[in-house]
Amino acid sequence: MKIAVIGAAGMLGTKLILRLAQLGTVSGQEISSLARHDAALAGPPPASSFPIDTHISDLSGPGAAEAVIASRPDLIFHLAAIVSGEAEADFEKGYRVNMDGTRHLLESI
């Protein structure tokens, strides 16, 4: 199973990837590869029995969502978001990431 995690550098994305690396399976299916996607990633991927690739891009940018889908992942975790105070302080950024990024991803799928 090929997995893509969008928002991989966030708190949830980081914990999810660590857990997937530990388990090596999802719903009884072996993970064959995992792609980490985020606007900025910090730190190396965890050790795992499958390859973990890192991709840095803004999902709301031109062609970014199509690039995620180009690898034809079997499972996508979309965790990218601008939340709470940051979205309120920069409404345009929150709208671009939360709405446009999600829309681009859904259209690409």
Short mmCIF file of C-alpha atoms in Angstrom, two decimals, residues 6-102:
data_model
loop_
_atom_site.label_atom_id
_atom_site.label_comp_id
_atom_site.label_asym_id
_atom_site.label_seq_id
_atom_site.Cartn_x
_atom_site.Cartn_y
_atom_site.Cartn_z
CA ILE A 6 -0.20 15.83 3.60
CA GLY A 7 0.58 18.09 6.52
CA ALA A 8 3.31 15.66 7.56
CA ALA A 9 5.30 18.18 9.61
CA GLY A 10 2.42 19.08 11.92
CA MET A 11 1.77 17.51 15.28
CA LEU A 12 -0.76 14.97 13.96
CA GLY A 13 1.21 14.21 10.80
CA THR A 14 4.42 13.59 12.71
CA LYS A 15 2.72 11.25 15.19
CA LEU A 16 0.83 9.43 12.42
CA ILE A 17 3.99 8.80 10.39
CA LEU A 18 5.85 7.53 13.46
CA ARG A 19 3.02 5.12 14.24
CA LEU A 20 2.75 3.91 10.63
CA ALA A 21 6.53 3.33 10.59
CA GLN A 22 6.25 1.28 13.78
CA LEU A 23 3.29 -0.81 12.58
CA GLY A 24 4.25 -1.28 8.94
CA THR A 25 0.64 -2.05 8.06
CA VAL A 26 -2.76 -0.38 7.69
CA SER A 27 -5.88 -2.50 8.04
CA GLY A 28 -3.81 -5.64 7.59
CA GLN A 29 -2.15 -4.41 4.38
CA GLU A 30 1.61 -3.97 4.30
CA ILE A 31 2.85 -0.44 3.63
CA SER A 32 5.12 -0.40 0.57
CA SER A 33 5.98 3.32 0.66
CA LEU A 34 5.05 6.56 2.36
CA ALA A 35 5.37 10.10 1.02
CA ARG A 36 5.56 13.01 3.47
CA HIS A 37 4.18 16.28 2.06
CA ASP A 38 4.36 19.66 3.77
CA ALA A 39 5.25 23.28 3.07
CA ALA A 40 8.28 22.85 5.36
CA LEU A 41 9.47 19.65 6.96
CA ALA A 42 11.62 19.50 10.04
CA GLY A 43 13.72 16.48 10.83
CA PRO A 44 14.44 13.19 9.14
CA PRO A 45 11.76 10.54 8.72
CA PRO A 46 11.60 7.75 11.30
CA ALA A 47 13.24 4.40 10.67
CA SER A 48 10.90 2.01 8.90
CA SER A 49 10.79 -1.18 6.86
CA PHE A 50 9.53 0.77 3.83
CA PRO A 51 10.85 3.88 2.05
CA ILE A 52 9.69 7.28 3.30
CA ASP A 53 10.09 10.11 0.81
CA THR A 54 9.90 13.80 1.64
CA HIS A 55 8.25 16.40 -0.59
CA ILE A 56 8.21 20.09 0.22
CA SER A 57 5.47 22.09 -1.44
CA ASP A 58 2.41 24.21 -0.69
CA LEU A 59 -0.71 22.20 -1.55
CA SER A 60 -2.49 25.38 -2.58
CA GLY A 61 0.25 26.24 -5.10
CA PRO A 62 0.04 25.51 -8.83
CA GLY A 63 0.56 21.83 -9.63
CA ALA A 64 1.26 20.78 -6.02
CA ALA A 65 -1.89 18.69 -5.58
CA GLU A 66 -1.35 17.03 -8.95
CA ALA A 67 2.20 16.10 -7.87
CA VAL A 68 0.83 14.38 -4.75
CA ILE A 69 -1.61 12.35 -6.83
CA ALA A 70 0.91 11.55 -9.59
CA SER A 71 2.40 8.76 -7.48
CA ARG A 72 -1.10 7.24 -7.25
CA PRO A 73 -1.25 6.66 -3.49
CA ASP A 74 -3.70 4.05 -2.25
CA LEU A 75 -4.37 6.02 0.92
CA ILE A 76 -4.16 9.78 1.56
CA PHE A 77 -4.14 11.42 4.98
CA HIS A 78 -4.94 15.11 4.47
CA LEU A 79 -3.89 16.85 7.68
CA ALA A 80 -2.63 20.17 6.27
CA ALA A 81 -4.32 23.17 7.85
CA ILE A 82 -3.83 26.63 9.22
CA VAL A 83 -5.64 26.52 12.54
CA SER A 84 -7.06 28.77 15.20
CA GLY A 85 -5.20 31.99 15.94
CA GLU A 86 -2.96 31.82 12.87
CA ALA A 87 -5.94 31.56 10.52
CA GLU A 88 -7.69 34.39 12.32
CA ALA A 89 -4.60 36.60 12.20
CA ASP A 90 -4.02 35.91 8.50
CA PHE A 91 -7.43 35.21 6.98
CA GLU A 92 -6.10 35.04 3.41
CA LYS A 93 -3.48 32.41 4.35
CA GLY A 94 -6.06 30.37 6.23
CA TYR A 95 -8.46 30.51 3.29
CA ARG A 96 -5.73 29.64 0.76
CA VAL A 97 -4.39 26.66 2.71
CA ASN A 98 -7.60 25.33 4.25
CA MET A 99 -10.01 25.90 1.37
CA ASP A 100 -7.99 26.20 -1.83
CA GLY A 101 -5.49 23.48 -0.91
CA THR A 102 -8.25 21.02 -0.07
#
